[in-house]
Amino acid sequence: MSGDSGALEADHLPSMETLLTLLNLDYPGLEKVKEAARYERYSEALAELRAYFINRPVPGGFPAHADRTVIPAYVREHCPEELGLVLRTADEVLKQTFLFRFPWDMERTRIPVVFTEKIDWNHVPSGDVEWPYMLNRHRYWIALGQASVLTGGECYAERLCRQIEDWIDRNPLPGDPAGSLNWRSIEAGLRGTNWTKAVSYILDSPFLTGELLCKFLLSLHTHAAYLAASFNGWKNISNWGVLESCGLLHIARFLPEFRQSGEWTALALARMNATASLQILPDGMHWEQSPTYHHEVLHCYLEMLHLCHSGGLRADEAATDAVHRMARASLDASRPDRRQTMTGDSDSLDISTVIAAAALIFKDPVLRFGGGDCPGYDNAWLFGAAGLRQYERLGPELPPLLSRPFPYSGNYCMRSGWDEQALFLLLRCAPLGGGHGHADSLHIDLYAYGKELLTDLGRYSYSNEEPLRTKLKRPSAHNTTVVDETDFTEILDTWEFGHIAFPAGVRWISQPDFDYAEASHDGYRRLEDPVYPRRRILFLKPHCWLLIDTFDCSGEHRFRQYFHFPPGQVSLSRDTGVCLTRNADSANLCVIPAANPGLAATMEESSVSYEYNRIEAASCAVYEIAGSGTVSITQLLYPLPAGSAALPLLENVPVYRYTGELVTAAQAEAFRILLPGQPEMIVLICHRPPSLHADSLVVEGIQVFGEVVVIEPGKPGSQARVIK
């Protein structure tokens, strides 16, 4: 570690002359630095610069000095788990032990890596390059900085300073940054955010010497110049561009003393505007079809808006509105437990803190409802005591809608309420979304009574060396349908695709008692004998769903449905095909198939990854049938509260034309549904839209005309409701 800067001769200073050319020496407070530089007294200039940074006003958007007592007390009382994780991480980093396990660490790890001598910043354990990427993002340095404030222990500041100096000395910007493990532009952007936050906590530490401060400022200038110069059209449409622009803005706002800070600020905000207009769809969803990256991008936009609001900058109105839509979409698409679904490259994450941050940025009481009672550990540091008071004053309001379609992104959410016991189903009929997308057309997620009951299997790894990577992206890893064991979207490797299926035939109808969605894709039109799959879902509020999968073709094919359950015991009756989860102390799901000659049901082993680098055993029910023409499979998806054993009845009902002829199952089907404690209902499903007089059908003596009709025989007055 370097000694005190005042004892150094000018020719021993690390490029102090260069640093002075990069600073705006007319910036308020740098008068003594300018005076010393004028006479080439570089040691004196460096000492004055260090004194300036110790005493300068905290830039807007970074933790104020007054919060250094308030926030530690708040997080000790309200955020003990997050606080414990931060302090454990800081203690591990003291010993050069690295585990990436913060909730929003993009690629978390479960096995610690220990460096007994120098840290190898290019270390690649088990061939996974995501590990050195995480190592070089330095999120754990924020934990060191916060631990120094929380405990008063200078050991954390000392270790932070030593690691900063070691990294800077051994990792100069290479000629080909994109090909390196530690200078990809996305890592540089994340460092821009993480370095400025971490060092903001230790500016007055004696271990942040003048010489190290000089190195640090020069390196951040290099980062900013690199980020400013390395942008392109691909980054405009990629999450990389948002993360990098966020880092650039953090550097510019943390170091307004640089001559180019104003230019960098304008550039970062212009890029925020451009990326928001391209990446945030009109329905508020991020186009890459991954909730994890949706929330990474949202988080960065919120931090950029916070820097604007705190620093007296005016953010673009259109970009601000787009970010607001994005936050509302996050809430409306979240499960009742406020976790995101694991579609695309995603983990199971609680999004409450992101929603809470958005509530503060937009002063939105609906988002305040989604954020919960406590804004969270990170938001306490980000918004400070004033933000905590504002959050407390902002009264929560329920979202205006229960069920909501996202037609631009192809996500359709049905829900019965906003409490944690509510029922929730997500149907996806979406464009792929680039490399982070999965082959998940017509996939469903299902949650009810406080438990996830059908799930996406997650991502697990980005390594091509890991077979599960491509397996978890394939259609069979999702709750969807497959024809002839052929993937409708072909996965070539971790990022590349062959044939890609496109969404088609989407319809959404929401009524007080029913939600209805249908969707299709063109993934099997390339077959020699094309197949047209269609999935229809009817939500019988607030109890259960009727699922109808239909396949139209000419020749013979084999059709499969997949239902992936979370870990736990699942039983399957080979006689009836009824599948039932067996959770002793929580909710369960019963999958009840309608009688269908030739339909077979089996259980298969499966795996689910709730976070990167973590895998668990699970089960999958597979329903399979062969046929030609119009083939359908229908199930009732019935969630049961914990402790409940009463099951519904699903039975086929004959359908007739009004002229008396029996209708075949290829034309229309009807199903009697008897739910425990509820009146009887019958659902008619026509496999072709009614177009002629003869398409007026009769079910149980009731004549109807519609494609999807709910009949309530015991109801007085009108007994039939046309849903579609």
JSON list of C-alpha atoms in Angstrom, two decimals, residues 73 175 187 310 339:
[
{"chain": "A", "resi": 73, "resn": "ALA", "atom": "CA", "xyz": [-30.05, 2.05, 12.68]},
{"chain": "A", "resi": 175, "resn": "GLY", "atom": "CA", "xyz": [-6.16, -3.05, -26.97]},
{"chain": "A", "resi": 187, "resn": "GLU", "atom": "CA", "xyz": [-18.42, -4.96, -16.78]},
{"chain": "A", "resi": 310, "resn": "SER", "atom": "CA", "xyz": [-31.24, 14.37, -6.79]},
{"chain": "A", "resi": 339, "resn": "ARG", "atom": "CA", "xyz": [-41.83, -12.81, -7.12]}
]
